[in-house]
Amino acid sequence: MACCISSLIHSWVLVCLFHRVFGGQELLEEPENEKSIIGGRIQLKCVVKNRSGIVQWTKDGFGLGNDRDLPPYPRYRMVGGRTEVNNDIIEEFSLEITDVQLEDDGKYNCQVTPTDDDPRVLLSQEVTVTVIAPPKPPLIDGGQVKSLVLGVPTNITCRADGGKPAPQMLWYKEGTGRIANNTYTIATTDEVTKVTDVIGIVTLKATSDDHEKRIECQAKNEALRDPLSTSVILNVQYKPIITMSHNITRPMKENDYVRFSCDGDANPREVQWRWLRDGHLIRGQTRSYLDIPQISSDYHQNTIACEATNTIGSSMAEITLDILYEPKFIGVNQYIPVDLDKSVTLTCNATGNPPPQIRWRRSDSQTPLSETTTLTIPGIQRADLGLYICEASALYGAFTTKKLDVYLLLKGPPEIKSKATQFAEPDLDGKVSCLVRSVPYPDQILWVRDNKIIDYAQSGRYSITQTQMADGVENILHISHLTPSDFGQYICTVFNGYGNDTMSITLAETESLHLSYIIGAVCGGVAVLLFIAGACILYHRFKSSDNESYAETDSHTEFKKREKSDSPSDFTKSTLMDEWRQNLNYHCPTEFDDINNINNVYNPRVNTSGYGTLKSDQIINGYENHNGNLFSDYIHRSDESFPVENMNDYNTTNYGTSTFRSGSRTDFMKPDYSGDPYRLPPANLSTTQLATNV
């Protein structure tokens, strides 16, 4: 054992003597600790003599690479040259870091890998690079003016983020100097970037002498030559005192234009406004008044409140609404599937103010069947099927009676009502419709092609859509990019709890329109356009000649009038001309404005009932014993209208700012009603050309 150890020591001594005699690789210059501000430049020294291995730098134990350009790190590179001194090769591999950033902070060393000739690993001392950063400019919460309540301790907060090391926060008050008492800081350091966000707080108990004095906050660290500072002006204030009113002097009704207004007094005069409905913020309403152009019944028994806030506090005024509104149906099932010989109860709920009275009747009779919200029909027979009307009437005839259609539909096996032959064009997407009458709705619908059930997922070309109707569904099979092999028979099979039905539907090619028809239609259209253009030209010529006649003298004009009255042929000519011009005005309205569109105002009739319509195509098939026109077109009644609601968006952080006229007055500035967008100016007919007989 001793012999082996002696041999190893002897070998190591020989290697050392060899490198000392013949010059092995070694570090001549090593890096030192560096400190830099963000955006600066650092160079860590590393000079190697007689290098035979590979040089690389490590950061926090991680190798940066052996290429001098260090491609993964665009701001890093190894710089330096190569010289020869006394037969020794001197090379520099100093690490240069430009545009220093916070992530460059860490521990670095330079190392040279061993080789067969020199098995040693050369390692420089580990050095630390410290990156310092100035904080962002400090910010004092609350803006340039800080309001304090007289005699009430108030915190003033100043924030300086992003400093490394943590900035020191200092407070100064005008006329007094540095504030040393009642100050403290809160520091938060990011574990990755090592930067620190600091919040400085000073607590002041305002006095009358503090009014309009300046409070300054300073932030400084070693990355700054001079401290950064900001300041605010102190002001003594009190919270608003407000009252609330609206423009309606009679009982409020649905669709009224309502303006709620708030007035009052405050110091300071800068006030933030919020409007609330039942405690929820009404988004976008940040003025001292709230307009509801058409107030809806949804506002009945709601509380509308305005809140005025300044930097001292908030005050609130509110009004609870009592709105008269017409009956409205709520939660009514209009399509009731039934079995024969079973009992059924129809329910019709309605709301209104005053509360409505409910009456049930058949569509073909005025005889009431029930005057409560429910109508029970025992032992359903075929004669009982069909359309029932639920009527909701306001007390004392305050509003128009509202009516709602309720259909009693017989349950039974499904029945397919599709066309046996349907058409599509090749090379386009096609579809096959399976129109099913089914009460209740089908449990399953299958499509079969070439004696196989179509698998939509695996086919890649087939898909289905389904639309529910009052007494059934329309199931459509979609086929992408039709080919000749896609035309032919498709079988639709439908199931419900009462049975099933099957129908074979043929998909055929649509016949193309003959080219001669297309050419003829184009030629006819061109001829019509030419005729209209010629008529317009003739019209302008006649109009020009007629205008010249107005330049004649009064006596000559009077003579012409007498001459025309004595000439039947001229009278006939004038009448025909008038009629011709009226017809032409329809096709060539070149000089007349539409009096109905003055100021570009378009006011379509609004439907506010909130209930849909039932068209005949929503009913697939009728019944033999249904009363009246159960499945005829249902036209929207003129007394129905959609509920208008434009104030339902809530938000909890939306404020706006308005200004009081004076801290000593007891009223706010009244809103300017002259710019009301909902009040249209009268039409100026003096500049409007009317189409009349010439």
XYZ file of C-alpha atoms in Angstrom:
694
model
C 0.000 0.000 0.000
C 2.765 2.387 0.906
C 4.501 1.462 -2.329
C 1.429 2.515 -4.396
C 1.074 5.856 -2.626
C 4.754 6.573 -3.133
C 4.402 5.808 -6.847
C 1.454 8.217 -7.249
C 3.278 11.000 -5.476
C 6.287 10.447 -7.653
C 4.148 10.624 -10.822
C 2.461 13.870 -9.704
C 5.812 15.459 -8.945
C 7.068 14.511 -12.405
C 3.990 16.075 -14.032
C 4.460 19.295 -12.076
C 8.159 19.445 -12.967
C 7.270 18.815 -16.619
C 4.807 21.713 -16.737
C 7.150 24.011 -14.868
C 10.006 23.187 -17.275
C 7.997 23.065 -20.505
C 5.235 25.609 -19.584
C 1.678 24.195 -18.848
C -1.619 26.198 -19.002
C -2.389 28.542 -16.127
C -4.516 31.578 -15.198
C -2.589 34.827 -15.240
C -5.457 37.176 -14.347
C -8.739 36.423 -12.581
C -12.040 38.365 -12.244
C -13.029 40.523 -9.287
C -16.378 41.502 -7.776
C -18.246 44.080 -9.828
C -21.235 46.386 -9.261
C -23.190 48.113 -12.029
C -26.354 50.106 -12.514
C -28.980 48.892 -14.956
C -27.908 49.681 -18.512
C -24.213 49.777 -17.635
C -21.256 47.650 -18.822
C -19.182 45.068 -16.922
C -15.966 43.236 -17.837
C -14.771 40.260 -15.771
C -11.088 39.502 -16.407
C -9.799 36.068 -17.408
C -6.277 35.736 -18.955
C -4.818 32.270 -19.707
C -1.177 31.338 -20.469
C -0.385 28.412 -22.755
C -4.021 27.371 -23.010
C -4.552 23.838 -24.239
C -8.078 23.262 -22.871
C -11.410 24.965 -23.559
C -12.313 28.196 -21.778
C -15.830 28.887 -20.595
C -17.584 31.081 -18.038
C -20.190 29.895 -15.577
C -22.954 31.870 -13.915
C -24.409 30.477 -10.709
C -22.827 27.124 -11.618
C -24.308 27.005 -15.138
C -21.958 27.033 -18.158
C -22.475 29.850 -20.655
C -20.708 28.130 -23.583
C -17.231 28.097 -25.130
C -17.899 30.190 -28.267
C -16.542 33.708 -27.838
C -19.834 35.224 -29.083
C -21.891 33.132 -26.594
C -24.866 32.952 -29.040
C -27.565 32.142 -26.457
C -26.733 35.370 -24.615
C -26.787 38.350 -26.999
C -25.457 40.769 -24.354
C -22.587 38.451 -23.320
C -19.325 37.756 -25.116
C -15.703 36.757 -24.370
C -13.331 39.530 -25.430
C -9.559 39.811 -25.644
C -6.668 39.007 -27.928
C -3.763 36.591 -28.264
C -0.074 37.521 -27.751
C 3.246 35.673 -27.396
C 5.657 36.566 -24.586
C 8.917 34.648 -24.102
C 7.603 31.661 -26.056
C 4.425 31.662 -23.918
C 1.039 32.168 -25.553
C -1.078 34.691 -23.619
C -4.826 34.728 -24.410
C -7.591 36.848 -22.882
C -11.135 35.504 -22.440
C -12.663 38.293 -20.356
C -16.472 38.204 -20.035
C -18.098 41.431 -21.215
C -21.725 42.165 -20.293
C -23.398 45.131 -22.005
C -26.714 46.800 -21.205
C -26.654 45.227 -17.749
C -30.017 43.994 -16.501
C -31.308 42.681 -13.199
C -31.035 39.087 -14.375
C -27.252 39.525 -14.702
C -27.002 39.619 -10.920
C -25.181 36.447 -9.715
C -21.876 34.579 -9.143
C -19.403 34.042 -11.998
C -16.099 32.219 -12.547
C -13.768 31.423 -15.445
C -12.587 27.861 -16.016
C -10.290 25.976 -18.423
C -10.937 22.304 -19.116
C -8.129 19.677 -18.747
C -6.391 17.993 -21.662
C -4.274 14.882 -22.149
C -1.157 17.037 -21.821
C -2.429 18.917 -18.780
C -4.987 17.042 -16.677
C -5.591 19.999 -14.379
C -8.874 21.975 -14.321
C -8.181 25.686 -14.002
C -10.802 27.568 -11.994
C -10.797 31.279 -11.237
C -12.072 32.612 -7.973
C -15.877 32.964 -7.832
C -16.880 36.613 -8.022
C -20.184 38.377 -7.485
C -21.842 40.745 -9.932
C -24.271 43.079 -8.175
C -26.764 45.019 -10.266
C -28.353 48.056 -8.677
C -31.468 49.815 -9.949
C -33.060 53.155 -9.135
C -36.683 53.016 -8.019
C -39.452 54.292 -10.223
C -40.540 57.869 -9.517
C -42.538 57.871 -6.292
C -46.304 58.275 -6.428
C -48.554 59.644 -3.698
C -52.008 58.081 -3.591
C -54.873 60.454 -4.235
C -53.499 62.738 -6.932
C -52.009 66.216 -6.652
C -54.389 67.387 -3.928
C -54.766 65.435 -0.710
C -57.919 66.033 1.283
C -57.955 65.693 5.040
C -60.773 66.061 7.519
C -60.065 68.693 10.107
C -58.827 67.057 13.347
C -59.039 63.499 11.950
C -55.754 61.535 11.637
C -55.211 60.654 7.985
C -52.599 58.478 6.320
C -50.761 59.756 3.256
C -49.183 56.948 1.249
C -46.220 57.233 -1.114
C -45.087 54.297 -3.246
C -41.693 53.754 -4.920
C -41.379 50.468 -6.834
C -38.498 48.604 -8.405
C -35.504 49.805 -6.392
C -32.386 47.688 -5.709
C -31.388 48.086 -2.962
C -34.634 49.133 -1.255
C -35.115 52.915 -1.445
C -35.322 55.047 1.672
C -38.544 57.061 2.033
C -38.383 60.588 3.497
C -41.223 63.046 4.233
C -41.108 66.880 4.307
C -43.804 69.454 5.066
C -43.673 73.009 3.798
C -42.699 75.444 6.533
C -41.758 72.697 8.990
C -39.029 70.613 7.360
C -38.529 66.879 7.643
C -41.261 64.891 9.339
C -39.591 62.404 11.679
C -42.548 61.141 13.680
C -45.518 58.990 12.699
C -43.792 57.584 9.598
C -43.199 53.974 8.642
C -42.505 51.872 5.566
C -43.625 48.566 4.097
C -41.104 46.787 1.827
C -41.752 43.840 -0.479
C -38.816 42.135 -2.250
C -39.150 39.991 -5.359
C -37.285 36.721 -4.797
C -36.295 36.439 -8.466
C -35.301 39.973 -9.483
C -34.307 41.069 -5.941
C -35.946 44.468 -6.492
C -37.935 45.966 -3.651
C -41.217 47.863 -3.712
C -41.492 50.273 -0.814
C -44.566 52.016 0.533
C -43.941 54.982 2.801
C -46.729 56.199 5.062
C -47.021 59.334 7.139
C -49.949 59.980 9.495
C -51.088 63.586 9.744
C -53.722 65.120 11.991
C -54.834 68.082 9.935
C -55.083 71.555 11.409
C -56.343 74.769 9.877
C -52.717 75.830 9.313
C -52.139 72.792 7.091
C -54.596 74.016 4.432
C -52.863 74.339 1.019
C -49.455 73.394 2.428
C -47.216 71.089 0.415
C -46.248 67.598 1.582
C -43.209 66.122 -0.207
C -42.203 62.460 -0.464
C -38.605 61.558 -1.403
C -37.178 58.176 -2.447
C -33.431 57.524 -2.752
C -30.914 54.677 -2.979
C -27.292 54.307 -4.102
C -28.316 54.031 -7.772
C -29.469 57.659 -7.672
C -27.338 60.788 -7.532
C -30.267 62.878 -6.328
C -33.444 61.615 -4.642
C -36.669 61.316 -6.595
C -39.567 63.265 -5.164
C -43.237 64.062 -5.536
C -45.628 66.219 -3.578
C -49.286 66.999 -2.935
C -51.223 69.982 -1.638
C -53.264 69.518 1.538
C -56.902 70.585 1.600
C -59.535 70.423 4.338
C -62.873 69.068 3.111
C -66.273 67.658 4.131
C -68.558 65.124 2.475
C -71.534 66.063 0.217
C -75.068 66.716 1.429
C -77.580 65.832 -1.325
C -81.298 65.493 -2.167
C -82.968 63.593 -5.039
C -86.007 64.333 -7.287
C -87.487 63.366 -10.674
C -89.484 65.041 -13.452
C -92.786 63.076 -13.163
C -95.528 64.912 -11.262
C -98.298 62.266 -11.720
C -98.163 58.524 -10.972
C -95.248 57.062 -12.932
C -96.192 54.755 -15.820
C -94.293 52.258 -17.914
C -92.521 53.849 -20.935
C -92.377 57.282 -19.267
C -89.267 59.337 -19.923
C -87.868 59.729 -16.409
C -84.996 61.934 -15.326
C -83.700 61.542 -11.777
C -81.651 64.485 -10.483
C -79.471 64.982 -7.417
C -78.554 68.368 -5.925
C -76.654 69.440 -2.840
C -73.549 70.982 -1.295
C -69.971 69.799 -0.730
C -66.427 70.934 -0.079
C -64.341 70.239 -2.111
C -66.484 70.894 -5.155
C -65.096 67.960 -7.132
C -67.617 65.161 -6.643
C -67.762 61.643 -8.047
C -71.227 60.359 -8.918
C -72.615 56.853 -8.880
C -76.156 55.640 -9.549
C -77.423 52.423 -8.032
C -80.455 50.262 -8.619
C -81.376 48.072 -5.657
C -77.836 48.473 -4.387
C -76.196 47.478 -7.703
C -74.141 49.964 -9.668
C -75.651 51.206 -12.951
C -72.712 51.179 -15.315
C -71.891 54.289 -17.350
C -74.019 56.701 -15.296
C -71.545 59.172 -13.799
C -73.381 62.507 -13.934
C -75.592 64.275 -11.396
C -78.703 63.069 -13.245
C -79.913 59.741 -14.599
C -82.089 59.464 -17.721
C -84.285 56.435 -18.400
C -85.909 57.141 -21.800
C -88.549 54.384 -21.481
C -88.790 53.119 -17.954
C -89.922 49.492 -17.855
C -92.018 47.513 -15.434
C -88.860 45.825 -14.199
C -88.196 48.997 -12.196
C -91.415 48.607 -10.167
C -90.612 48.596 -6.437
C -86.929 49.120 -7.249
C -84.902 51.645 -5.303
C -82.973 54.172 -7.377
C -80.186 55.862 -5.453
C -77.567 58.461 -6.267
C -74.297 58.571 -4.388
C -72.019 61.608 -4.290
C -68.447 60.980 -3.177
C -65.544 63.270 -2.563
C -62.260 62.495 -0.914
C -63.792 62.878 2.529
C -66.790 60.598 2.290
C -70.025 59.672 0.558
C -73.679 60.652 0.854
C -76.675 58.912 -0.690
C -80.270 59.844 -1.584
C -82.837 57.337 -2.883
C -86.397 56.916 -4.190
C -88.486 53.700 -4.261
C -90.496 53.505 -7.510
C -94.187 52.705 -7.918
C -94.732 52.169 -11.668
C -98.080 51.489 -13.327
C -97.660 48.955 -16.128
C -99.786 46.733 -18.351
C -100.279 43.002 -17.756
C -97.398 40.741 -18.764
C -97.405 36.957 -18.952
C -94.663 35.151 -17.076
C -93.506 31.530 -17.354
C -96.475 30.272 -19.394
C -96.092 26.985 -21.285
C -97.869 27.580 -24.605
C -97.678 24.003 -25.933
C -99.258 21.341 -23.727
C -99.006 17.666 -24.864
C -101.893 15.536 -23.564
C -103.336 12.001 -23.704
C -106.991 11.316 -24.383
C -109.141 10.578 -21.329
C -106.566 12.180 -19.046
C -106.962 15.398 -17.084
C -104.822 18.472 -17.674
C -104.421 21.800 -15.895
C -103.440 24.871 -17.893
C -101.662 27.603 -15.944
C -101.432 31.266 -16.903
C -99.492 33.608 -14.640
C -99.356 37.335 -15.290
C -98.035 40.356 -13.506
C -99.042 43.995 -13.676
C -99.679 47.149 -11.666
C -102.522 47.237 -10.791
C -102.624 43.402 -10.546
C -104.394 41.908 -13.602
C -107.466 39.661 -13.684
C -107.115 36.333 -15.576
C -109.772 34.764 -17.826
C -109.614 31.553 -19.889
C -111.681 30.893 -23.050
C -111.625 28.928 -26.289
C -110.347 30.734 -29.368
C -113.752 30.499 -31.080
C -115.815 31.610 -28.096
C -116.092 34.541 -25.709
C -117.548 32.387 -22.955
C -115.156 32.282 -19.993
C -114.010 28.814 -18.906
C -112.156 30.027 -15.833
C -111.399 33.335 -14.150
C -108.403 32.121 -12.183
C -104.817 31.481 -13.208
C -105.584 27.767 -13.843
C -107.968 25.914 -16.136
C -108.526 22.204 -15.456
C -109.953 20.011 -18.238
C -110.960 16.511 -17.045
C -111.058 13.498 -19.370
C -109.536 15.065 -22.503
C -111.459 14.328 -25.712
C -110.567 15.211 -29.293
C -113.005 18.096 -29.192
C -111.009 19.580 -26.317
C -107.825 19.813 -28.382
C -106.800 23.045 -29.997
C -106.266 26.680 -29.121
C -107.125 28.292 -25.772
C -106.807 31.996 -24.990
C -105.568 33.365 -21.683
C -106.613 36.987 -21.174
C -105.038 39.308 -18.605
C -106.992 42.513 -17.921
C -105.903 45.448 -15.769
C -108.345 46.651 -13.111
C -110.567 49.606 -14.041
C -109.493 49.295 -17.681
C -106.208 51.061 -17.008
C -104.476 49.163 -19.842
C -105.417 47.128 -22.909
C -106.275 43.480 -22.273
C -103.415 41.136 -23.159
C -103.957 37.747 -24.773
C -101.782 34.647 -24.955
C -102.338 31.550 -27.119
C -102.035 28.156 -25.426
C -102.184 25.002 -27.570
C -103.474 21.638 -26.352
C -101.662 19.017 -28.480
C -102.504 15.317 -28.648
C -99.761 12.823 -27.887
C -99.344 10.009 -30.370
C -96.978 8.153 -32.675
C -94.789 10.307 -34.909
C -95.692 11.057 -38.499
C -93.256 12.171 -41.204
C -94.559 15.019 -43.374
C -91.565 15.613 -45.656
C -91.682 15.908 -49.427
C -90.957 12.560 -51.021
C -88.614 14.134 -53.573
C -86.165 16.857 -52.708
C -83.607 18.586 -54.910
C -79.991 19.705 -54.752
C -77.245 20.785 -57.156
C -74.195 18.603 -57.778
C -70.768 19.793 -56.607
C -72.431 21.868 -53.877
C -73.436 21.073 -50.316
C -76.857 19.459 -50.136
C -79.437 18.550 -47.540
C -82.383 16.201 -47.024
C -85.167 17.336 -44.684
C -87.197 14.999 -42.481
C -90.197 16.988 -41.192
C -91.720 15.115 -38.260
C -94.955 15.736 -36.415
C -94.414 14.235 -32.982
C -96.051 14.972 -29.640
C -94.097 14.416 -27.491
C -90.837 15.238 -29.240
C -89.030 12.269 -30.860
C -86.713 10.145 -28.766
C -84.561 9.204 -31.769
C -84.251 9.903 -35.506
C -82.171 7.642 -37.758
C -81.016 8.152 -41.336
C -80.334 5.107 -43.541
C -78.457 5.084 -46.842
C -77.805 1.913 -48.878
C -79.318 -0.226 -46.081
C -76.822 1.143 -43.554
C -77.398 3.545 -40.696
C -75.349 6.684 -41.365
C -72.497 7.140 -38.908
C -71.969 10.918 -38.816
C -68.691 10.782 -36.922
C -66.965 8.299 -39.235
C -68.445 9.463 -42.538
C -66.728 12.818 -42.595
C -69.365 14.150 -45.032
C -72.645 13.796 -43.151
C -73.967 15.930 -40.297
C -77.386 16.729 -38.883
C -79.169 19.761 -37.463
C -82.536 19.744 -35.738
C -85.084 22.504 -35.158
C -87.922 22.114 -32.642
C -91.414 23.277 -33.553
C -94.675 23.428 -31.664
C -95.724 19.868 -32.473
C -92.586 18.263 -33.837
C -89.121 18.794 -35.279
C -87.342 19.265 -38.568
C -84.292 17.012 -38.786
C -81.956 17.895 -41.661
C -79.241 15.614 -43.022
C -76.412 17.737 -44.471
C -74.141 16.292 -47.190
C -70.941 18.103 -48.114
C -69.909 18.486 -51.792
C -72.489 16.345 -53.555
C -71.290 13.781 -56.092
C -73.457 11.749 -58.522
C -73.368 8.786 -56.128
C -75.002 10.892 -53.393
C -78.279 11.217 -55.298
C -80.897 8.597 -54.634
C -82.965 7.317 -51.738
C -82.526 8.200 -48.065
C -84.659 6.637 -45.361
C -85.708 8.648 -42.316
C -86.996 6.718 -39.285
C -88.360 8.428 -36.184
C -89.281 7.023 -32.749
C -91.141 8.344 -29.743
C -92.824 6.690 -26.776
C -96.007 6.065 -28.798
C -94.588 4.439 -31.932
C -92.468 5.130 -34.987
C -92.673 6.111 -38.652
C -90.428 5.627 -41.683
C -90.264 7.445 -45.005
C -88.102 7.040 -48.066
C -86.987 10.391 -49.466
C -85.429 10.758 -52.901
C -82.679 13.337 -53.402
C -82.688 14.404 -57.067
C -80.571 16.759 -59.142
C -81.882 20.299 -59.701
C -82.387 21.062 -63.382
C -80.134 23.881 -64.580
C -81.759 26.999 -65.992
C -81.455 27.104 -69.802
C -78.928 29.612 -71.118
C -81.491 31.201 -73.440
C -83.694 32.100 -70.465
C -80.788 33.812 -68.746
C -79.888 35.827 -71.862
C -83.518 36.853 -72.335
C -83.807 38.021 -68.739
C -80.624 40.104 -69.026
C -81.792 41.738 -72.251
C -85.180 42.530 -70.714
C -83.540 44.144 -67.704
C -81.336 46.319 -69.926
C -84.387 47.437 -71.905
C -86.233 48.466 -68.743
C -83.230 50.501 -67.545
C -82.985 52.291 -70.909
C -86.710 53.112 -70.791
C -86.453 54.597 -67.301
C -83.376 56.631 -68.265
C -85.211 58.066 -71.277
C -88.219 58.950 -69.170
C -85.996 60.810 -66.709
C -84.417 62.839 -69.527
C -87.828 63.805 -70.924
C -89.010 64.765 -67.464
C -86.121 67.179 -66.937
C -86.720 68.780 -70.342
C -90.409 69.397 -69.613
C -89.526 70.724 -66.173
C -87.001 73.155 -67.628
C -89.522 74.527 -70.141
C -92.160 74.929 -67.453
C -89.766 76.868 -65.196
C -89.184 79.404 -67.975
C -92.886 80.258 -68.004
C -92.648 81.578 -64.437
C -90.380 84.391 -65.636
C -93.212 86.061 -67.580
C -94.903 89.230 -66.322
C -97.933 89.145 -64.056
C -100.219 90.402 -66.826
C -98.907 87.883 -69.298
C -99.312 85.148 -66.683
C -102.896 86.215 -66.018
C -103.555 86.143 -69.759
C -102.127 82.656 -69.984
C -104.366 81.532 -67.127
C -107.472 82.853 -68.887
C -106.299 81.252 -72.120
C -105.840 77.887 -70.419
C -109.217 78.072 -68.747
C -110.817 78.665 -72.153
C -108.990 75.770 -73.808
C -110.266 72.251 -72.951
C -107.446 70.645 -74.851
C -104.846 72.515 -72.821
C -106.624 71.568 -69.602
C -106.560 67.925 -70.632
C -102.910 68.247 -71.554
C -102.072 69.777 -68.159
C -103.931 67.031 -66.303
C -102.165 64.276 -68.224
C -98.847 66.020 -67.638
C -99.503 66.160 -63.904
C -100.332 62.485 -63.774
C -97.283 61.615 -65.885
C -95.054 63.635 -63.564
C -96.466 62.023 -60.443
C -95.718 58.596 -61.887
C -92.254 59.716 -62.920
C -91.475 61.130 -59.478
C -91.751 57.592 -58.189
C -88.988 56.372 -60.523
C -86.827 59.519 -60.702
C -86.992 61.298 -57.314
C -84.030 63.529 -58.105
C -85.065 66.804 -56.485
C -87.370 65.957 -53.621
C -86.434 65.095 -50.033
C -88.356 62.543 -48.090
C -90.213 64.634 -45.563
C -90.466 61.577 -43.326
C -86.662 61.444 -42.995
C -86.040 65.038 -41.872
C -82.901 65.156 -39.669
C -82.329 61.462 -40.493
C -84.729 60.449 -37.742
C -86.172 57.000 -38.085
C -88.703 55.959 -35.525
C -90.034 52.457 -36.208
C -92.881 51.152 -34.149
C -91.485 49.323 -31.165
C -92.933 46.001 -30.130
C -92.527 45.682 -26.365
C -94.548 42.668 -25.367
C -91.527 40.414 -25.133
C -93.392 37.440 -26.588
C -92.676 35.735 -29.896
C -95.050 34.944 -32.735
C -96.309 31.653 -34.015
C -96.322 31.356 -37.798
C -98.041 28.633 -39.754
C -94.735 26.971 -40.648
C -94.125 26.352 -36.934
C -97.017 23.881 -36.916
C -96.344 20.744 -38.923
C -99.875 19.340 -39.073
C -103.324 20.182 -37.749
C -106.122 18.162 -36.197
C -109.419 17.232 -37.718
C -111.415 18.401 -34.694
C -109.444 21.545 -33.779
C -111.606 24.579 -33.308
C -111.147 27.705 -35.367
C -107.853 28.394 -37.112
C -105.473 26.663 -34.714
C -102.619 26.494 -37.181
C -103.327 29.624 -39.199
C -100.814 32.477 -39.237
C -100.610 34.288 -35.920
C -99.962 37.971 -36.572
C -98.344 40.114 -33.874
C -101.021 42.158 -32.153
C -100.601 45.905 -32.395
C -101.024 46.269 -28.633
C -98.011 44.081 -27.885
C -94.571 45.625 -27.422
C -91.135 44.483 -26.360
C -90.028 45.481 -22.866
C -87.391 48.167 -23.012
C -84.523 47.722 -20.583
C -81.303 49.675 -20.872
C -80.097 50.024 -17.315
C -79.404 46.427 -16.247
C -75.608 46.398 -16.559
C -74.023 46.428 -13.133
C -70.488 47.323 -12.158
C -69.027 47.981 -8.743
C -66.107 50.308 -9.498
C -67.386 52.868 -12.019
C -67.219 56.521 -10.903
C -67.504 59.849 -12.644
C -66.663 63.389 -11.601
C -68.783 66.537 -11.521
C -68.265 69.912 -9.897
C -70.322 71.756 -7.321
C -70.928 75.403 -8.063
C -69.710 76.601 -4.690
C -68.863 75.210 -1.306
C -71.227 77.717 0.312
C -74.279 77.219 -1.919
C -77.007 74.727 -1.123
C -77.667 73.568 -4.690
C -75.716 71.842 -7.434
C -75.397 73.197 -10.939
C -78.554 72.247 -12.827
C -77.949 69.953 -15.801
C -78.134 71.468 -19.254
C -81.248 70.098 -20.887
C -80.607 71.884 -24.175
C -78.378 69.077 -25.420
C -80.882 66.359 -24.621
C -80.398 63.709 -27.361
C -83.937 62.439 -26.868
C -85.633 65.778 -27.716
C -85.674 66.316 -31.482
C -85.773 69.858 -32.987
C -88.823 70.743 -35.107
C -88.505 70.075 -38.807
C -87.480 73.090 -40.887
C -89.954 72.877 -43.741
C -88.754 76.135 -45.254
C -85.799 74.325 -46.819
C -87.675 71.152 -47.719
C -88.758 70.547 -51.311
C -92.156 68.898 -51.592
C -93.206 66.902 -54.655
C -96.273 68.739 -55.992
C -97.918 69.353 -59.331
C -96.012 71.868 -61.441
